[in-house]
PDB file of C-alpha atoms in Angstrom:
ATOM      1  CA  UNK A   1    -110.101 -75.422 109.871  1.00 85.00           C
ATOM      2  CA  UNK A   2    -108.932 -76.026 113.545  1.00 92.00           C
ATOM      3  CA  UNK A   3    -107.478 -72.789 115.404  1.00 96.00           C
ATOM      4  CA  UNK A   4    -105.126 -72.958 118.456  1.00 97.00           C
ATOM      5  CA  UNK A   5    -104.592 -69.509 120.085  1.00 98.00           C
ATOM      6  CA  UNK A   6    -101.813 -68.383 122.261  1.00 98.00           C
ATOM      7  CA  UNK A   7    -101.100 -65.199 123.751  1.00 98.00           C
ATOM      8  CA  UNK A   8     -98.677 -62.945 121.808  1.00 98.00           C
ATOM      9  CA  UNK A   9     -96.272 -62.762 124.691  1.00 97.00           C
ATOM     10  CA  UNK A  10     -95.538 -63.408 128.244  1.00 98.00           C
ATOM     11  CA  UNK A  11     -93.147 -62.002 130.184  1.00 97.00           C
ATOM     12  CA  UNK A  12     -91.267 -62.988 133.659  1.00 97.00           C
ATOM     13  CA  UNK A  13     -88.547 -62.137 136.161  1.00 97.00           C
ATOM     14  CA  UNK A  14     -85.984 -64.786 136.442  1.00 97.00           C
ATOM     15  CA  UNK A  15     -86.386 -67.576 139.339  1.00 97.00           C
ATOM     16  CA  UNK A  16     -90.303 -67.258 138.586  1.00 97.00           C
ATOM     17  CA  UNK A  17     -92.681 -68.941 136.528  1.00 98.00           C
ATOM     18  CA  UNK A  18     -93.993 -68.654 133.137  1.00 98.00           C
ATOM     19  CA  UNK A  19     -97.417 -70.076 132.107  1.00 98.00           C
ATOM     20  CA  UNK A  20     -98.213 -69.745 128.440  1.00 98.00           C
ATOM     21  CA  UNK A  21    -101.802 -71.111 127.120  1.00 98.00           C
ATOM     22  CA  UNK A  22    -103.113 -72.744 124.019  1.00 98.00           C
ATOM     23  CA  UNK A  23    -106.606 -72.488 123.256  1.00 98.00           C
ATOM     24  CA  UNK A  24    -109.004 -74.682 121.131  1.00 97.00           C
ATOM     25  CA  UNK A  25    -112.421 -76.445 120.785  1.00 96.00           C
ATOM     26  CA  UNK A  26    -112.342 -79.240 123.040  1.00 95.00           C
ATOM     27  CA  UNK A  27    -108.519 -79.300 122.794  1.00 96.00           C
ATOM     28  CA  UNK A  28    -108.470 -81.748 125.890  1.00 96.00           C
ATOM     29  CA  UNK A  29    -109.457 -84.545 123.692  1.00 94.00           C
ATOM     30  CA  UNK A  30    -106.239 -84.204 121.561  1.00 95.00           C
ATOM     31  CA  UNK A  31    -102.813 -84.689 122.455  1.00 96.00           C
ATOM     32  CA  UNK A  32    -100.976 -81.516 122.351  1.00 97.00           C
ATOM     33  CA  UNK A  33     -97.108 -80.797 121.925  1.00 98.00           C
ATOM     34  CA  UNK A  34     -94.916 -77.674 122.246  1.00 98.00           C
ATOM     35  CA  UNK A  35     -91.667 -76.813 120.786  1.00 98.00           C
ATOM     36  CA  UNK A  36     -89.091 -74.072 121.705  1.00 98.00           C
ATOM     37  CA  UNK A  37     -87.678 -71.898 118.994  1.00 98.00           C
ATOM     38  CA  UNK A  38     -84.609 -69.547 118.893  1.00 97.00           C
ATOM     39  CA  UNK A  39     -84.184 -67.058 115.967  1.00 93.00           C
ATOM     40  CA  UNK A  40     -81.753 -69.065 114.173  1.00 92.00           C
ATOM     41  CA  UNK A  41     -82.071 -72.202 115.356  1.00 95.00           C
ATOM     42  CA  UNK A  42     -83.615 -75.546 114.550  1.00 96.00           C
ATOM     43  CA  UNK A  43     -87.062 -75.790 117.007  1.00 97.00           C
ATOM     44  CA  UNK A  44     -86.720 -78.168 119.702  1.00 98.00           C
ATOM     45  CA  UNK A  45     -89.396 -80.293 121.197  1.00 97.00           C
ATOM     46  CA  UNK A  46     -89.782 -79.967 124.773  1.00 98.00           C
ATOM     47  CA  UNK A  47     -93.261 -81.600 125.864  1.00 98.00           C
ATOM     48  CA  UNK A  48     -95.131 -83.990 123.967  1.00 96.00           C
ATOM     49  CA  UNK A  49     -98.396 -86.067 124.576  1.00 95.00           C
ATOM     50  CA  UNK A  50     -99.635 -82.999 126.859  1.00 97.00           C
ATOM     51  CA  UNK A  51     -97.496 -84.036 129.495  1.00 97.00           C
ATOM     52  CA  UNK A  52     -94.465 -85.849 129.048  1.00 96.00           C
ATOM     53  CA  UNK A  53     -90.749 -84.698 128.130  1.00 97.00           C
ATOM     54  CA  UNK A  54     -88.023 -85.710 126.072  1.00 95.00           C
ATOM     55  CA  UNK A  55     -85.193 -87.013 128.105  1.00 95.00           C
ATOM     56  CA  UNK A  56     -82.761 -83.683 127.733  1.00 95.00           C
ATOM     57  CA  UNK A  57     -85.431 -81.592 128.760  1.00 97.00           C
ATOM     58  CA  UNK A  58     -85.283 -80.112 132.623  1.00 97.00           C
ATOM     59  CA  UNK A  59     -87.824 -80.945 134.757  1.00 97.00           C
ATOM     60  CA  UNK A  60     -88.796 -77.202 135.048  1.00 98.00           C
ATOM     61  CA  UNK A  61     -90.730 -77.268 131.689  1.00 98.00           C
ATOM     62  CA  UNK A  62     -94.287 -79.686 132.277  1.00 98.00           C
ATOM     63  CA  UNK A  63     -97.605 -79.684 130.389  1.00 98.00           C
ATOM     64  CA  UNK A  64    -100.980 -80.025 131.176  1.00 97.00           C
ATOM     65  CA  UNK A  65    -104.600 -80.018 128.939  1.00 98.00           C
ATOM     66  CA  UNK A  66    -108.109 -79.877 129.929  1.00 97.00           C
ATOM     67  CA  UNK A  67    -111.251 -78.419 128.426  1.00 97.00           C
ATOM     68  CA  UNK A  68    -110.590 -76.084 126.163  1.00 97.00           C
ATOM     69  CA  UNK A  69    -106.832 -75.264 127.254  1.00 98.00           C
ATOM     70  CA  UNK A  70    -103.506 -76.484 127.176  1.00 98.00           C
ATOM     71  CA  UNK A  71    -100.846 -74.839 129.085  1.00 98.00           C
ATOM     72  CA  UNK A  72     -96.767 -74.719 129.007  1.00 98.00           C
ATOM     73  CA  UNK A  73     -95.282 -73.953 132.512  1.00 98.00           C
ATOM     74  CA  UNK A  74     -91.762 -73.110 132.526  1.00 98.00           C
ATOM     75  CA  UNK A  75     -90.584 -73.358 136.793  1.00 98.00           C
ATOM     76  CA  UNK A  76     -87.577 -71.133 138.254  1.00 98.00           C
ATOM     77  CA  UNK A  77     -87.611 -69.261 134.571  1.00 98.00           C
ATOM     78  CA  UNK A  78     -83.469 -68.848 133.250  1.00 97.00           C
ATOM     79  CA  UNK A  79     -82.371 -66.324 130.768  1.00 97.00           C
ATOM     80  CA  UNK A  80     -81.543 -69.016 128.119  1.00 96.00           C
ATOM     81  CA  UNK A  81     -85.545 -69.949 128.517  1.00 97.00           C
ATOM     82  CA  UNK A  82     -85.991 -66.805 126.519  1.00 98.00           C
ATOM     83  CA  UNK A  83     -87.718 -67.810 122.806  1.00 98.00           C
ATOM     84  CA  UNK A  84     -90.901 -68.241 120.916  1.00 98.00           C
ATOM     85  CA  UNK A  85     -92.828 -71.087 122.289  1.00 98.00           C
ATOM     86  CA  UNK A  86     -95.160 -73.137 119.656  1.00 98.00           C
ATOM     87  CA  UNK A  87     -98.294 -75.486 120.701  1.00 98.00           C
ATOM     88  CA  UNK A  88     -99.322 -77.885 118.044  1.00 98.00           C
ATOM     89  CA  UNK A  89    -101.788 -80.518 117.667  1.00 97.00           C
ATOM     90  CA  UNK A  90    -102.705 -82.885 114.601  1.00 94.00           C
ATOM     91  CA  UNK A  91    -105.998 -82.509 113.483  1.00 91.00           C
ATOM     92  CA  UNK A  92    -107.515 -85.875 112.358  1.00 88.00           C
ATOM     93  CA  UNK A  93    -110.404 -84.436 110.555  1.00 86.00           C
ATOM     94  CA  UNK A  94    -108.865 -82.606 108.430  1.00 86.00           C
ATOM     95  CA  UNK A  95    -105.016 -84.766 108.240  1.00 88.00           C
ATOM     96  CA  UNK A  96    -103.607 -81.650 109.217  1.00 93.00           C
ATOM     97  CA  UNK A  97    -101.039 -80.429 111.763  1.00 95.00           C
ATOM     98  CA  UNK A  98    -102.076 -77.145 113.420  1.00 97.00           C
ATOM     99  CA  UNK A  99     -99.521 -74.968 115.176  1.00 98.00           C
ATOM    100  CA  UNK A 100    -100.698 -72.223 117.459  1.00 98.00           C
ATOM    101  CA  UNK A 101     -99.255 -68.807 116.754  1.00 98.00           C
ATOM    102  CA  UNK A 102     -96.724 -68.718 119.051  1.00 98.00           C
ATOM    103  CA  UNK A 103     -95.732 -67.158 122.193  1.00 98.00           C
ATOM    104  CA  UNK A 104     -92.503 -64.821 122.935  1.00 98.00           C
ATOM    105  CA  UNK A 105     -91.211 -65.400 126.165  1.00 98.00           C
ATOM    106  CA  UNK A 106     -89.486 -62.529 127.188  1.00 97.00           C
ATOM    107  CA  UNK A 107     -87.283 -63.122 130.620  1.00 97.00           C
ATOM    108  CA  UNK A 108     -87.051 -59.771 132.443  1.00 94.00           C
TER     109      UNK A 108
ATOM    110  CA  UNK B   1     -77.060 -88.703 116.582  1.00 94.00           C
ATOM    111  CA  UNK B   2     -79.825 -87.129 114.362  1.00 96.00           C
ATOM    112  CA  UNK B   3     -79.422 -84.693 112.053  1.00 97.00           C
ATOM    113  CA  UNK B   4     -81.380 -83.356 109.195  1.00 98.00           C
ATOM    114  CA  UNK B   5     -79.766 -80.896 106.632  1.00 98.00           C
ATOM    115  CA  UNK B   6     -81.939 -78.539 104.541  1.00 98.00           C
ATOM    116  CA  UNK B   7     -80.830 -77.589 100.922  1.00 98.00           C
ATOM    117  CA  UNK B   8     -82.041 -75.764  97.763  1.00 97.00           C
ATOM    118  CA  UNK B   9     -83.071 -72.734  98.974  1.00 97.00           C
ATOM    119  CA  UNK B  10     -82.409 -69.213  97.074  1.00 97.00           C
ATOM    120  CA  UNK B  11     -83.597 -66.305  95.123  1.00 97.00           C
ATOM    121  CA  UNK B  12     -86.523 -67.344  92.758  1.00 97.00           C
ATOM    122  CA  UNK B  13     -88.797 -65.543  90.555  1.00 98.00           C
ATOM    123  CA  UNK B  14     -93.097 -65.727  91.121  1.00 98.00           C
ATOM    124  CA  UNK B  15     -94.510 -68.361  89.002  1.00 97.00           C
ATOM    125  CA  UNK B  16     -91.448 -71.034  89.048  1.00 98.00           C
ATOM    126  CA  UNK B  17     -90.519 -73.977  90.273  1.00 98.00           C
ATOM    127  CA  UNK B  18     -87.992 -75.002  93.021  1.00 98.00           C
ATOM    128  CA  UNK B  19     -86.789 -78.347  94.893  1.00 98.00           C
ATOM    129  CA  UNK B  20     -86.049 -78.365  98.335  1.00 98.00           C
ATOM    130  CA  UNK B  21     -83.803 -81.462  99.797  1.00 98.00           C
ATOM    131  CA  UNK B  22     -83.304 -82.926 103.519  1.00 98.00           C
ATOM    132  CA  UNK B  23     -80.530 -85.161 103.761  1.00 98.00           C
ATOM    133  CA  UNK B  24     -81.294 -87.373 106.970  1.00 98.00           C
ATOM    134  CA  UNK B  25     -78.544 -89.422 109.303  1.00 97.00           C
ATOM    135  CA  UNK B  26     -78.387 -90.902 112.663  1.00 97.00           C
ATOM    136  CA  UNK B  27     -81.744 -92.656 112.634  1.00 96.00           C
ATOM    137  CA  UNK B  28     -83.540 -95.404 110.604  1.00 96.00           C
ATOM    138  CA  UNK B  29     -85.207 -93.221 108.013  1.00 96.00           C
ATOM    139  CA  UNK B  30     -87.313 -95.654 106.642  1.00 94.00           C
ATOM    140  CA  UNK B  31     -89.452 -96.314 110.050  1.00 94.00           C
ATOM    141  CA  UNK B  32     -90.680 -92.468 110.245  1.00 94.00           C
ATOM    142  CA  UNK B  33     -92.889 -90.030 108.939  1.00 94.00           C
ATOM    143  CA  UNK B  34     -91.357 -86.561 107.975  1.00 95.00           C
ATOM    144  CA  UNK B  35     -92.714 -83.235 107.566  1.00 96.00           C
ATOM    145  CA  UNK B  36     -91.783 -79.723 106.082  1.00 98.00           C
ATOM    146  CA  UNK B  37     -92.584 -76.828 108.040  1.00 98.00           C
ATOM    147  CA  UNK B  38     -92.278 -73.199 107.264  1.00 98.00           C
ATOM    148  CA  UNK B  39     -91.669 -69.629 108.852  1.00 98.00           C
ATOM    149  CA  UNK B  40     -92.122 -66.848 106.830  1.00 98.00           C
ATOM    150  CA  UNK B  41     -90.468 -63.218 107.909  1.00 96.00           C
ATOM    151  CA  UNK B  42     -92.009 -62.390 111.347  1.00 95.00           C
ATOM    152  CA  UNK B  43     -94.303 -64.957 111.228  1.00 97.00           C
ATOM    153  CA  UNK B  44     -94.959 -67.759 113.212  1.00 97.00           C
ATOM    154  CA  UNK B  45     -94.596 -71.687 112.356  1.00 98.00           C
ATOM    155  CA  UNK B  46     -97.131 -73.048 109.463  1.00 98.00           C
ATOM    156  CA  UNK B  47     -96.958 -76.764 108.908  1.00 97.00           C
ATOM    157  CA  UNK B  48     -96.573 -77.562 105.005  1.00 98.00           C
ATOM    158  CA  UNK B  49     -96.628 -80.965 104.363  1.00 97.00           C
ATOM    159  CA  UNK B  50     -96.245 -84.610 105.666  1.00 95.00           C
ATOM    160  CA  UNK B  51     -95.441 -88.059 104.181  1.00 95.00           C
ATOM    161  CA  UNK B  52     -95.752 -91.334 105.912  1.00 93.00           C
ATOM    162  CA  UNK B  53     -92.510 -93.421 106.564  1.00 94.00           C
ATOM    163  CA  UNK B  54     -92.805 -95.382 103.014  1.00 94.00           C
ATOM    164  CA  UNK B  55     -94.401 -92.343 100.944  1.00 94.00           C
ATOM    165  CA  UNK B  56     -97.804 -93.898 100.698  1.00 94.00           C
ATOM    166  CA  UNK B  57     -99.589 -91.387 102.604  1.00 93.00           C
ATOM    167  CA  UNK B  58     -99.111 -87.568 102.140  1.00 95.00           C
ATOM    168  CA  UNK B  59    -101.298 -84.477 103.184  1.00 95.00           C
ATOM    169  CA  UNK B  60    -100.508 -81.000 102.654  1.00 96.00           C
ATOM    170  CA  UNK B  61    -101.498 -77.807 103.958  1.00 97.00           C
ATOM    171  CA  UNK B  62    -104.443 -76.138 101.968  1.00 96.00           C
ATOM    172  CA  UNK B  63    -102.338 -73.171 101.180  1.00 97.00           C
ATOM    173  CA  UNK B  64    -100.038 -75.606  99.306  1.00 98.00           C
ATOM    174  CA  UNK B  65    -102.338 -78.217  98.187  1.00 97.00           C
ATOM    175  CA  UNK B  66    -101.858 -78.665  94.152  1.00 97.00           C
ATOM    176  CA  UNK B  67     -99.005 -76.223  93.971  1.00 98.00           C
ATOM    177  CA  UNK B  68     -96.104 -78.842  96.306  1.00 98.00           C
ATOM    178  CA  UNK B  69     -95.228 -82.301  96.512  1.00 98.00           C
ATOM    179  CA  UNK B  70     -93.514 -83.682  99.339  1.00 98.00           C
ATOM    180  CA  UNK B  71     -91.656 -87.037  98.530  1.00 98.00           C
ATOM    181  CA  UNK B  72     -88.826 -89.311 100.050  1.00 98.00           C
ATOM    182  CA  UNK B  73     -86.172 -91.612  98.740  1.00 97.00           C
ATOM    183  CA  UNK B  74     -85.402 -94.326 101.833  1.00 97.00           C
ATOM    184  CA  UNK B  75     -82.924 -95.726  99.551  1.00 97.00           C
ATOM    185  CA  UNK B  76     -80.778 -92.340  99.342  1.00 97.00           C
ATOM    186  CA  UNK B  77     -82.496 -91.083 103.607  1.00 98.00           C
ATOM    187  CA  UNK B  78     -83.346 -88.109 101.669  1.00 98.00           C
ATOM    188  CA  UNK B  79     -86.671 -85.710 101.899  1.00 98.00           C
ATOM    189  CA  UNK B  80     -88.058 -83.715  99.152  1.00 98.00           C
ATOM    190  CA  UNK B  81     -90.403 -80.889  98.601  1.00 98.00           C
ATOM    191  CA  UNK B  82     -91.414 -79.774  94.764  1.00 98.00           C
ATOM    192  CA  UNK B  83     -92.556 -76.533  94.851  1.00 98.00           C
ATOM    193  CA  UNK B  84     -94.080 -75.084  91.815  1.00 98.00           C
ATOM    194  CA  UNK B  85     -96.222 -71.904  90.558  1.00 98.00           C
ATOM    195  CA  UNK B  86     -94.259 -70.401  93.595  1.00 98.00           C
ATOM    196  CA  UNK B  87     -95.631 -67.266  95.080  1.00 98.00           C
ATOM    197  CA  UNK B  88     -94.325 -64.071  97.233  1.00 98.00           C
ATOM    198  CA  UNK B  89     -96.088 -65.503  99.840  1.00 97.00           C
ATOM    199  CA  UNK B  90     -94.296 -68.678  99.956  1.00 98.00           C
ATOM    200  CA  UNK B  91     -91.298 -66.640 100.708  1.00 98.00           C
ATOM    201  CA  UNK B  92     -90.109 -68.337 104.096  1.00 98.00           C
ATOM    202  CA  UNK B  93     -87.505 -70.624 106.029  1.00 98.00           C
ATOM    203  CA  UNK B  94     -88.471 -73.960 105.479  1.00 98.00           C
ATOM    204  CA  UNK B  95     -87.521 -76.945 107.765  1.00 98.00           C
ATOM    205  CA  UNK B  96     -87.682 -80.478 107.762  1.00 98.00           C
ATOM    206  CA  UNK B  97     -88.903 -82.581 110.828  1.00 97.00           C
ATOM    207  CA  UNK B  98     -88.606 -86.229 111.813  1.00 96.00           C
ATOM    208  CA  UNK B  99     -91.560 -87.343 113.313  1.00 94.00           C
ATOM    209  CA  UNK B 100     -91.761 -89.911 116.000  1.00 89.00           C
ATOM    210  CA  UNK B 101     -94.321 -92.038 114.414  1.00 84.00           C
ATOM    211  CA  UNK B 102     -94.832 -94.207 111.264  1.00 81.00           C
ATOM    212  CA  UNK B 103     -97.508 -92.257 110.278  1.00 79.00           C
ATOM    213  CA  UNK B 104    -100.107 -89.643 111.329  1.00 79.00           C
ATOM    214  CA  UNK B 105    -103.175 -91.381 111.889  1.00 76.00           C
ATOM    215  CA  UNK B 106    -104.275 -89.991 115.235  1.00 78.00           C
ATOM    216  CA  UNK B 107    -101.675 -88.184 116.923  1.00 87.00           C
ATOM    217  CA  UNK B 108     -97.944 -87.142 115.615  1.00 90.00           C
ATOM    218  CA  UNK B 109     -95.275 -84.522 116.614  1.00 95.00           C
ATOM    219  CA  UNK B 110     -91.943 -83.887 115.783  1.00 96.00           C
ATOM    220  CA  UNK B 111     -88.633 -84.741 117.597  1.00 95.00           C
ATOM    221  CA  UNK B 112     -86.156 -83.493 115.677  1.00 97.00           C
ATOM    222  CA  UNK B 113     -85.740 -80.575 113.192  1.00 98.00           C
ATOM    223  CA  UNK B 114     -83.083 -79.160 110.971  1.00 97.00           C
ATOM    224  CA  UNK B 115     -81.745 -75.558 110.953  1.00 96.00           C
ATOM    225  CA  UNK B 116     -83.777 -74.476 107.713  1.00 97.00           C
ATOM    226  CA  UNK B 117     -82.943 -72.916 104.184  1.00 98.00           C
ATOM    227  CA  UNK B 118     -84.654 -69.969 103.115  1.00 98.00           C
ATOM    228  CA  UNK B 119     -86.422 -69.209  99.910  1.00 98.00           C
ATOM    229  CA  UNK B 120     -87.086 -66.064  98.670  1.00 98.00           C
ATOM    230  CA  UNK B 121     -89.726 -65.520  96.078  1.00 98.00           C
ATOM    231  CA  UNK B 122     -89.579 -62.133  94.505  1.00 97.00           C
ATOM    232  CA  UNK B 123     -89.048 -60.251  90.843  1.00 95.00           C
TER     233      UNK B 123
END
């Protein structure tokens, strides 16, 4: 089965830049999507197809994908960005949706 | 606006069955694939199953294959998850999620999610 690896936690001060990685075998060959999930709420799509943003997501959220690593970058981090972030791909070989283990973003 | 409302959770005994529902509104229900995704206590998101826009294609996570069945009623704008032979490890919040495409061929992602319904499997 296809595995996506994320760091369990990332900490950043307000106003700084947070970088969350998502590792997978040749992940650059598939589209990666990112979700923000706050406890007790519905997950929210923040980046799709590697780097595109839904219209209601701030430009501070951006993504990239190449080789064996995809990255979600959050610029000018705010307290309200504190949440769990998950990367996701569709693995055609197994016809499975795969999520990374999630990264807890803490705003110091 | 798009709304997805899950129901059917509760406390059930191991080995029993339960059916979850997801009522949808605010979009053309019969044009999009739909997923169930769950989150066990203290754990991350785990994909459970997907159905294509017309229900003809379904796929399942290995952990639920043969026990769970995803289905949809396009006339009622409702998604279902029939869960049989429930195990303690099936305890989780179950989310339904709308996909941005008709079926998950080469790529798919969910642009809207519900708030989830909690299923607890315990003796």
